[in-house]
Amino acid sequence: MTISPALPSILDAAGVDAGRAQGLLTEALAGADDGELFLERSESESFVFDDGRLKSASYDSAEGFGLRVVAGETAGYSHASEISEAAIGRAAKSSALAKRGYSGVAAESPRQTNAKLYGEEDPLAAPAFSDKVALLQEIDAAARARDPRVVQVMTSLHGERRQIEILRGDGRLLRDVRPLVRLNVQVTVEKDGRRESGNSGAGGRAGFDAWITPDRWNEQIDEALRQALVNLDAVPAPAGEMDVVLGPGWNGVLLHEAVGHGLEGDFNRKGISAFSGRIGERVAAPGVTVFDDGTVLGRRGSLTIDDEGTPTERTILIEDGILVGYMHDRMSARLMGMKATGNGRRESYAHMPLPRMTNTGMLGGDTPREEMIKSVKRGLYAAHFGGGQVDITNGKFVFQCTEAYLIEDGRITAPVKGATLIGDGPSALTRVDMIGDDFCFDPGIGVCGKGGQGVPVGVGQPSLKLTGLTVGGTSL
């Protein structure tokens, strides 16, 4: 990997001799199983244009390091916002207390890669501040001009560039520069005193020039307005057990929450996941193949290397309904006798890495969505999800539908409001009856929370038909 000439080494920029830093790390790791010195410099800015005016504009920068010492199942971690030889020395001494749990089984160093999944564009550098504000004003005006029922518009831009360095015990210094941008549009409409909203967003690992073209932001306006107008005519959702057809793309968030977290290595190592100890067992209907892939070019959840220095990869988790693997960071892989899959992620230098998803999805099949709809006598078509909750230990979930429709006699009829899907991930996977031919990823809006840390992720799936799901609603 290379680093832009405009971005010197973090150690060099801080005036820290790399050889001295390596010596301190080597001393800290003596008698330990694993560990690293993780360094970070990041910059970000956000703009919110609401109710016809610039509501907020913010800029943040941060730098710091975290030093981790791993021994057995114990990890010592010290971090600081000051990058100096003295601060690294203090961290090395305090983190070394973890060595009491030394197992004697040292972890192998991460394999190397020449891959580069994104450029080193700086979203903060271009366009200029005034141009970004003018763009948001233009989007606001365009959205209001779309339809006389539009009463409020909120648009936002977020951009960041994160530079990381990972100093390993074997002397290797791994570097990555990660751009990330996102555009969001929310439109509120009113008719006969009733107000409804729609949201749309998109982004990825690139500069703003790739995401704020007129074609792209007009698509976001159209989609947000479409959702809002649909919800204006929505009737109360029915409740009960029924067949459900899920739309493609962002609805993969259900898979992410209800199944994905349960396939992360730490939960399975500790035996608290609904999938613990079930490798080789059937956990889903035939045809269901679930993967995590951090190598998709430019995707929001993609990483050239994870936050331990391991190159990301495409990991098959469930293959044709059979559980075949988990997602691992270095610690869970070592303790379970498996291979690290490039899923060690952290929110910042102030956090230890955990096994986390990157871009998670289900492979497509060969059934058109129209055929799924026609096969349903009475059910629900869930076009888009909002938020959801899941219990990792049993996979039980509750998801709110932000856009859904009744299916009656094989036809989509009235839009409904207030629908929720209730069930558990392992059971839901066995209820997959048809798999669509329209796989796609979400547009680049996902943020995943775990252990108090948030990281950008992607989700994806084809349309799916599931039989006998419980739908929560407001009418019978």
Coordinates of C-alpha atoms in Angstrom, one line a residue:
M1 CA 0.0 0.0 0.0
T2 CA 1.0 3.6 -0.6
I3 CA 0.2 6.8 1.1
S4 CA -0.4 10.1 -0.5
P5 CA 2.6 12.5 -0.5
A6 CA 0.3 15.0 1.1
L7 CA -0.1 12.6 4.1
P8 CA 3.2 11.9 5.8
S9 CA 3.5 9.1 8.2
I10 CA 1.6 9.8 11.4
L11 CA 4.7 8.9 13.5
D12 CA 6.8 11.3 11.3
A13 CA 4.3 14.1 11.6
A14 CA 4.2 13.7 15.4
G15 CA 8.0 13.7 15.6
V16 CA 8.2 10.2 16.9
D17 CA 11.1 8.0 15.8
A18 CA 9.7 4.8 14.3
G19 CA 12.5 2.8 15.7
R20 CA 11.9 4.0 19.2
A21 CA 8.1 3.3 18.9
Q22 CA 8.9 -0.2 17.6
G23 CA 11.2 -0.8 20.6
L24 CA 8.5 0.3 23.1
L25 CA 6.0 -2.0 21.4
T26 CA 8.4 -4.9 21.3
E27 CA 9.0 -4.5 25.0
A28 CA 5.3 -4.4 25.7
L29 CA 4.6 -7.5 23.7
A30 CA 7.3 -9.6 25.2
G31 CA 5.6 -12.6 26.6
A32 CA 2.2 -11.8 25.0
D33 CA 0.3 -13.6 22.4
D34 CA -0.6 -10.6 20.2
G35 CA -1.0 -6.8 20.0
E36 CA -0.3 -3.7 18.0
L37 CA 0.2 0.0 18.1
F38 CA -2.7 1.7 16.3
L39 CA -2.4 5.3 15.2
E40 CA -5.0 7.5 13.7
R41 CA -5.5 11.0 12.2
S42 CA -9.0 12.0 11.0
E43 CA -10.9 15.0 9.8
S44 CA -14.6 15.3 9.2
E45 CA -17.2 17.9 8.3
S46 CA -21.0 17.9 8.3
F47 CA -23.6 20.3 6.9
V48 CA -27.3 20.3 7.7
F49 CA -29.7 22.5 5.6
D50 CA -33.1 22.6 7.2
D51 CA -36.3 24.7 6.8
G52 CA -34.7 26.8 4.0
R53 CA -31.5 27.7 5.9
L54 CA -28.1 26.4 6.9
K55 CA -28.9 25.0 10.3
S56 CA -25.4 23.7 11.2
A57 CA -21.9 23.3 9.8
S58 CA -19.3 21.5 11.8
Y59 CA -15.7 20.4 11.5
D60 CA -13.8 17.9 13.7
S61 CA -10.3 16.6 13.7
A62 CA -8.7 14.1 16.0
E63 CA -5.5 12.2 16.4
G64 CA -4.2 9.6 18.8
F65 CA -3.1 6.1 19.3
G66 CA -4.1 2.9 21.1
L67 CA -1.7 0.2 22.3
R68 CA -3.0 -3.3 22.8
V69 CA -1.4 -6.2 24.5
V70 CA -3.2 -9.6 24.2
A71 CA -2.5 -12.6 26.4
G72 CA -4.8 -15.6 26.3
E73 CA -8.4 -14.2 26.6
T74 CA -7.2 -11.0 28.3
A75 CA -6.5 -7.8 26.5
G76 CA -4.9 -4.7 28.0
Y77 CA -5.6 -1.4 26.1
S78 CA -4.3 2.1 26.6
H79 CA -5.0 5.1 24.4
A80 CA -4.2 8.8 24.3
S81 CA -4.8 11.8 22.1
E82 CA -1.2 12.8 22.4
I83 CA 1.2 11.0 20.0
S84 CA 4.6 11.2 21.6
E85 CA 7.3 8.8 22.7
A86 CA 6.5 9.5 26.3
A87 CA 2.8 8.8 25.9
I88 CA 3.5 5.6 24.0
G89 CA 5.9 4.5 26.7
R90 CA 3.3 5.0 29.4
A91 CA 0.8 3.1 27.4
A92 CA 3.2 0.2 26.9
K93 CA 3.8 -0.1 30.6
S94 CA 0.1 -0.1 31.6
S95 CA -1.1 -2.4 28.8
A96 CA 1.5 -4.9 29.7
L97 CA -0.4 -5.9 32.8
A98 CA -2.5 -8.1 30.5
K99 CA 0.3 -10.5 30.1
R100 CA -0.7 -12.4 33.2
G101 CA -3.0 -14.4 30.9
Y102 CA -0.3 -15.4 28.5
S103 CA -1.2 -18.7 26.7
G104 CA 2.1 -19.3 24.9
V105 CA 0.2 -19.6 21.6
A106 CA 1.4 -16.5 19.6
A107 CA -0.7 -15.2 16.8
E108 CA 0.6 -15.2 13.2
S109 CA 1.2 -11.8 11.6
P110 CA -1.5 -10.6 9.2
R111 CA -0.9 -11.6 5.6
Q112 CA 0.1 -8.9 3.2
T113 CA -1.9 -7.4 0.3
N114 CA -1.4 -5.1 -2.7
A115 CA -5.1 -4.5 -3.1
K116 CA -6.5 -0.9 -3.0
L117 CA -10.3 -0.7 -2.7
Y118 CA -10.6 3.1 -2.8
G119 CA -8.6 6.2 -3.5
E120 CA -7.2 8.8 -1.1
E121 CA -9.5 11.7 -2.0
D122 CA -10.1 14.3 0.6
P123 CA -13.9 15.1 0.8
L124 CA -13.0 18.2 2.9
A125 CA -10.9 19.7 0.2
A126 CA -13.4 19.9 -2.7
P127 CA -15.8 21.3 -3.3
A128 CA -15.2 24.5 -1.2
F129 CA -17.2 25.3 1.9
S130 CA -19.3 27.9 0.0
D131 CA -20.0 25.5 -2.8
K132 CA -21.3 22.8 -0.5
V133 CA -23.7 25.2 1.2
A134 CA -24.8 26.4 -2.3
L135 CA -25.4 22.8 -3.3
L136 CA -27.6 22.1 -0.3
Q137 CA -29.6 25.3 -1.0
E138 CA -30.0 24.1 -4.6
I139 CA -31.2 20.7 -3.5
D140 CA -33.7 22.3 -1.1
A141 CA -35.1 24.6 -3.8
A142 CA -35.4 21.7 -6.3
A143 CA -37.2 19.5 -3.7
R144 CA -39.7 22.2 -2.9
A145 CA -40.4 22.9 -6.6
R146 CA -41.2 19.2 -7.2
D147 CA -44.7 19.2 -5.6
P148 CA -47.0 21.8 -4.0
R149 CA -47.6 19.5 -1.1
V150 CA -43.9 19.7 0.0
V151 CA -43.8 21.7 3.3
Q152 CA -40.3 21.0 4.6
V153 CA -37.0 19.7 3.3
M154 CA -33.9 18.7 5.2
T155 CA -30.6 17.9 3.4
S156 CA -27.3 17.0 4.8
L157 CA -23.7 16.3 3.7
H158 CA -21.1 14.4 5.6
G159 CA -17.5 13.8 4.6
E160 CA -14.4 12.4 6.3
R161 CA -10.9 11.2 5.7
R162 CA -9.3 8.8 8.1
Q163 CA -5.6 7.9 8.0
I164 CA -4.5 4.9 10.1
E165 CA -1.2 3.2 10.8
I166 CA -0.7 -0.1 12.5
L167 CA 2.7 -1.0 13.9
R168 CA 3.0 -4.7 14.3
G169 CA 5.3 -6.7 16.7
D170 CA 7.2 -8.0 13.7
G171 CA 8.2 -4.5 12.6
R172 CA 5.8 -4.0 9.8
L173 CA 4.0 -0.7 9.5
L174 CA 0.7 -0.9 7.7
R175 CA -1.1 2.2 6.4
D176 CA -4.5 3.0 5.0
V177 CA -6.3 6.2 4.0
R178 CA -10.1 6.0 4.0
P179 CA -12.4 8.6 2.5
L180 CA -16.1 8.4 3.2
V181 CA -19.0 10.6 2.1
R182 CA -22.8 10.6 2.5
L183 CA -25.7 12.7 1.1
N184 CA -29.2 12.6 2.7
V185 CA -32.5 14.1 1.7
Q186 CA -35.7 14.2 3.8
V187 CA -38.9 15.5 2.4
T188 CA -42.1 16.2 4.4
V189 CA -45.5 16.6 2.6
E190 CA -48.9 17.7 3.8
K191 CA -52.4 17.0 2.6
D192 CA -55.6 17.8 4.4
G193 CA -53.7 18.4 7.6
R194 CA -51.8 15.1 7.5
R195 CA -48.0 15.2 7.3
E196 CA -45.7 12.4 6.2
S197 CA -42.0 12.2 5.5
G198 CA -39.7 10.2 3.2
N199 CA -36.0 9.8 3.4
S200 CA -33.3 8.9 0.9
G201 CA -29.5 8.8 1.1
A202 CA -26.4 7.5 -0.7
G203 CA -22.6 7.5 -0.2
G204 CA -19.4 5.5 -0.2
R205 CA -15.7 5.6 -0.1
A206 CA -14.8 8.3 -2.5
G207 CA -14.7 12.1 -2.9
F208 CA -17.8 14.2 -3.1
D209 CA -17.5 14.6 -6.8
A210 CA -18.6 11.0 -7.2
W211 CA -21.8 11.5 -5.1
I212 CA -23.1 15.0 -5.5
T213 CA -23.7 15.1 -9.3
P214 CA -27.1 16.4 -10.4
D215 CA -28.2 13.0 -11.4
R216 CA -27.5 11.5 -8.0
W217 CA -29.0 14.2 -5.9
N218 CA -32.1 14.4 -8.1
E219 CA -32.5 10.7 -7.6
Q220 CA -32.5 11.3 -3.8
I221 CA -35.1 14.0 -4.1
D222 CA -37.4 11.8 -6.2
E223 CA -37.1 8.8 -3.9
A224 CA -37.7 10.8 -0.7
L225 CA -40.7 12.5 -2.2
R226 CA -42.1 9.3 -3.6
Q227 CA -42.0 7.7 -0.1
A228 CA -43.6 10.7 1.5
L229 CA -46.5 10.7 -1.0
V230 CA -47.0 7.0 -0.6
N231 CA -47.3 7.4 3.2
L232 CA -49.9 10.2 2.8
D233 CA -52.3 7.5 1.5
A234 CA -51.3 4.8 3.9
V235 CA -54.0 3.0 6.0
P236 CA -53.4 1.3 9.4
A237 CA -51.4 -1.9 9.0
P238 CA -53.0 -5.3 9.8
A239 CA -51.7 -7.5 12.5
G240 CA -51.2 -11.3 12.5
E241 CA -49.2 -14.1 11.0
M242 CA -48.9 -13.8 7.2
D243 CA -46.5 -14.3 4.3
V244 CA -44.2 -11.3 3.7
V245 CA -42.3 -10.3 0.6
L246 CA -39.2 -8.1 1.3
G247 CA -37.8 -5.7 -1.2
P248 CA -34.1 -5.8 -2.2
G249 CA -31.1 -3.8 -1.1
W250 CA -31.5 -1.9 2.2
N251 CA -33.9 -4.5 3.6
G252 CA -30.7 -6.6 4.1
V253 CA -30.5 -4.7 7.4
L254 CA -32.8 -7.3 8.8
L255 CA -30.3 -10.0 7.8
H256 CA -27.5 -7.9 9.3
E257 CA -29.2 -7.5 12.7
A258 CA -31.1 -10.7 13.1
V259 CA -28.4 -13.0 11.7
G260 CA -25.2 -11.2 11.0
H261 CA -24.3 -10.2 14.6
G262 CA -25.0 -13.8 15.7
L263 CA -22.3 -14.9 13.2
E264 CA -19.5 -12.7 14.7
G265 CA -16.7 -14.7 16.2
D266 CA -16.7 -13.3 19.8
F267 CA -20.3 -14.2 20.5
N268 CA -19.7 -17.7 19.2
R269 CA -16.4 -18.1 21.1
K270 CA -18.3 -17.2 24.3
G271 CA -21.2 -19.5 23.4
I272 CA -23.8 -16.8 23.7
S273 CA -25.0 -16.7 20.1
A274 CA -28.0 -18.6 18.7
F275 CA -25.4 -20.1 16.2
S276 CA -22.8 -21.2 18.7
G277 CA -21.4 -24.6 18.0
R278 CA -23.5 -25.2 15.0
I279 CA -21.0 -25.3 12.2
G280 CA -22.1 -27.9 9.6
E281 CA -25.7 -27.7 10.7
R282 CA -28.7 -26.6 8.6
V283 CA -29.7 -23.2 9.9
A284 CA -31.6 -21.8 6.8
A285 CA -33.7 -22.9 3.9
P286 CA -32.0 -24.5 0.9
G287 CA -30.8 -21.8 -1.5
V288 CA -29.9 -19.3 1.3
T289 CA -26.3 -18.3 1.1
V290 CA -25.1 -15.4 3.4
F291 CA -21.7 -13.7 3.0
D292 CA -19.7 -10.8 4.4
D293 CA -17.4 -9.1 1.9
G294 CA -15.1 -6.2 2.7
T295 CA -13.5 -6.2 -0.7
V296 CA -16.3 -4.5 -2.8
L297 CA -14.8 -1.5 -4.5
G298 CA -15.8 1.8 -3.0
R299 CA -18.6 0.4 -0.8
R300 CA -19.3 2.1 2.5
G301 CA -18.4 -1.0 4.5
S302 CA -15.3 -1.9 2.5
L303 CA -11.8 -1.8 3.9
T304 CA -8.4 -2.5 2.2
I305 CA -7.2 -3.8 5.6
D306 CA -9.2 -4.0 8.8
D307 CA -8.2 -2.2 12.0
E308 CA -5.7 -4.9 13.0
G309 CA -3.9 -4.9 9.6
T310 CA -5.6 -8.0 8.2
P311 CA -6.7 -7.7 4.5
T312 CA -10.5 -8.0 4.2
E313 CA -12.0 -10.8 2.2
R314 CA -15.2 -12.4 1.0
T315 CA -16.3 -14.8 3.8
I316 CA -19.2 -17.3 3.2
L317 CA -21.1 -17.7 6.4
I318 CA -24.1 -19.8 5.4
E319 CA -23.9 -21.8 2.2
D320 CA -27.1 -23.3 0.7
G321 CA -28.7 -23.2 4.2
I322 CA -25.7 -24.8 6.0
L323 CA -23.7 -22.8 8.6
V324 CA -20.0 -22.9 7.4
G325 CA -18.2 -20.1 9.1
Y326 CA -18.0 -17.0 11.4
M327 CA -16.5 -13.6 11.1
H328 CA -13.3 -13.2 13.0
D329 CA -10.9 -10.7 14.3
R330 CA -7.4 -11.9 15.3
M331 CA -8.4 -12.7 18.9
S332 CA -11.5 -14.8 18.2
A333 CA -9.7 -16.6 15.3
R334 CA -6.7 -17.5 17.5
L335 CA -8.8 -18.7 20.5
M336 CA -11.1 -20.7 18.2
G337 CA -8.3 -22.2 16.1
M338 CA -9.5 -20.5 12.9
K339 CA -8.3 -17.9 10.4
A340 CA -8.8 -14.2 10.8
T341 CA -11.2 -13.0 8.2
G342 CA -10.4 -9.3 8.2
N343 CA -13.4 -8.3 10.4
G344 CA -11.4 -6.7 13.3
R345 CA -12.9 -3.2 13.4
R346 CA -12.9 -0.2 15.8
E347 CA -14.6 3.1 15.9
S348 CA -11.4 5.0 16.6
Y349 CA -8.0 4.8 18.3
A350 CA -9.8 5.0 21.6
H351 CA -11.5 1.6 21.1
M352 CA -10.3 -1.9 21.0
P353 CA -11.1 -3.9 17.8
L354 CA -14.1 -6.3 17.8
P355 CA -15.3 -8.8 15.2
R356 CA -17.6 -6.6 13.1
M357 CA -19.4 -6.9 9.8
T358 CA -18.3 -5.0 6.6
N359 CA -20.8 -5.5 3.7
T360 CA -23.1 -8.3 4.6
G361 CA -25.7 -9.9 2.3
M362 CA -27.6 -12.8 0.9
L363 CA -26.9 -14.1 -2.7
G364 CA -29.7 -13.8 -5.3
G365 CA -31.8 -16.5 -6.8
D366 CA -33.8 -16.8 -9.9
T367 CA -37.4 -15.8 -9.0
P368 CA -38.8 -12.5 -10.2
R369 CA -40.4 -10.3 -7.5
E370 CA -43.7 -10.2 -9.4
E371 CA -43.9 -14.0 -9.1
M372 CA -43.5 -13.8 -5.3
I373 CA -46.3 -11.2 -5.1
K374 CA -48.6 -13.4 -7.2
S375 CA -48.1 -16.3 -4.9
V376 CA -49.4 -14.5 -1.8
K377 CA -53.1 -14.7 -1.0
R378 CA -53.0 -12.2 1.9
G379 CA -49.8 -10.7 3.1
L380 CA -47.4 -7.8 3.3
Y381 CA -44.9 -6.3 0.9
A382 CA -42.2 -4.6 2.9
A383 CA -40.4 -2.2 0.6
H384 CA -38.3 -0.3 3.1
F385 CA -37.2 -0.8 6.7
G386 CA -36.5 1.8 9.3
G387 CA -34.9 0.9 12.7
G388 CA -34.9 -2.4 14.4
Q389 CA -33.8 -4.3 17.6
V390 CA -32.4 -7.8 18.0
D391 CA -31.3 -10.0 21.0
I392 CA -28.0 -11.7 20.0
T393 CA -28.6 -14.7 22.3
N394 CA -31.7 -15.9 20.6
G395 CA -31.9 -13.8 17.4
K396 CA -35.3 -12.3 18.3
F397 CA -36.0 -9.1 16.3
V398 CA -38.5 -6.3 15.8
F399 CA -38.3 -4.2 12.7
Q400 CA -40.3 -1.2 11.7
C401 CA -41.4 -0.8 8.1
T402 CA -41.2 2.8 6.7
E403 CA -42.9 1.7 3.4
A404 CA -45.1 -1.3 3.1
Y405 CA -48.2 -2.4 1.2
L406 CA -51.0 -5.0 1.5
I407 CA -50.9 -8.0 -0.8
E408 CA -54.3 -9.3 -1.6
D409 CA -55.1 -12.1 -4.0
G410 CA -51.6 -11.8 -5.6
R411 CA -51.7 -8.0 -6.1
I412 CA -50.1 -5.1 -4.2
T413 CA -53.0 -2.9 -3.0
A414 CA -53.1 -0.2 -0.3
P415 CA -50.0 1.2 1.4
V416 CA -50.0 0.7 5.1
K417 CA -48.5 2.6 8.1
G418 CA -47.3 1.2 11.4
A419 CA -46.3 -2.3 10.3
T420 CA -43.6 -4.1 12.2
L421 CA -42.0 -7.5 11.6
I422 CA -41.5 -9.7 14.7
G423 CA -39.6 -13.0 14.8
D424 CA -36.2 -14.5 15.3
G425 CA -33.3 -14.7 12.8
P426 CA -32.6 -18.4 12.8
S427 CA -36.3 -19.2 12.4
A428 CA -36.8 -16.5 9.8
L429 CA -34.0 -18.0 7.6
T430 CA -35.9 -21.3 7.5
R431 CA -39.0 -19.6 6.3
V432 CA -37.4 -18.3 3.1
D433 CA -39.7 -19.7 0.4
M434 CA -38.5 -17.7 -2.7
I435 CA -35.3 -15.9 -3.5
G436 CA -35.3 -13.0 -6.0
D437 CA -33.2 -12.4 -9.0
D438 CA -32.7 -8.7 -8.1
F439 CA -29.8 -8.6 -5.6
C440 CA -28.4 -5.2 -4.8
F441 CA -26.6 -3.5 -2.0
D442 CA -28.0 -0.6 -0.1
P443 CA -27.2 2.9 -1.4
G444 CA -24.5 3.5 1.2
I445 CA -26.2 4.7 4.4
G446 CA -25.5 2.0 7.1
V447 CA -24.0 2.5 10.5
C448 CA -23.7 -0.5 12.9
G449 CA -23.5 -0.3 16.6
K450 CA -21.9 -2.9 18.9
G451 CA -20.2 -2.6 22.3
G452 CA -20.7 1.2 22.3
Q453 CA -18.9 1.6 19.0
G454 CA -20.3 2.7 15.6
V455 CA -18.8 1.8 12.2
P456 CA -19.9 2.2 8.6
V457 CA -21.3 -0.9 7.0
G458 CA -23.1 -2.1 3.9
V459 CA -26.1 -4.5 3.6
G460 CA -27.6 -6.2 0.6
Q461 CA -30.1 -8.9 -0.5
P462 CA -32.5 -9.8 -3.3
S463 CA -36.2 -9.7 -2.9
L464 CA -37.3 -12.5 -0.5
K465 CA -40.6 -14.3 0.3
L466 CA -40.9 -15.5 3.8
T467 CA -43.8 -17.6 5.0
G468 CA -45.7 -17.2 8.3
L469 CA -44.0 -14.2 9.8
T470 CA -45.7 -12.3 12.6
V471 CA -46.7 -8.8 11.6
G472 CA -47.4 -6.2 14.2
G473 CA -49.9 -3.5 13.2
T474 CA -52.8 -1.3 14.3
S475 CA -55.7 -3.2 12.9
L476 CA -56.9 -6.9 12.6

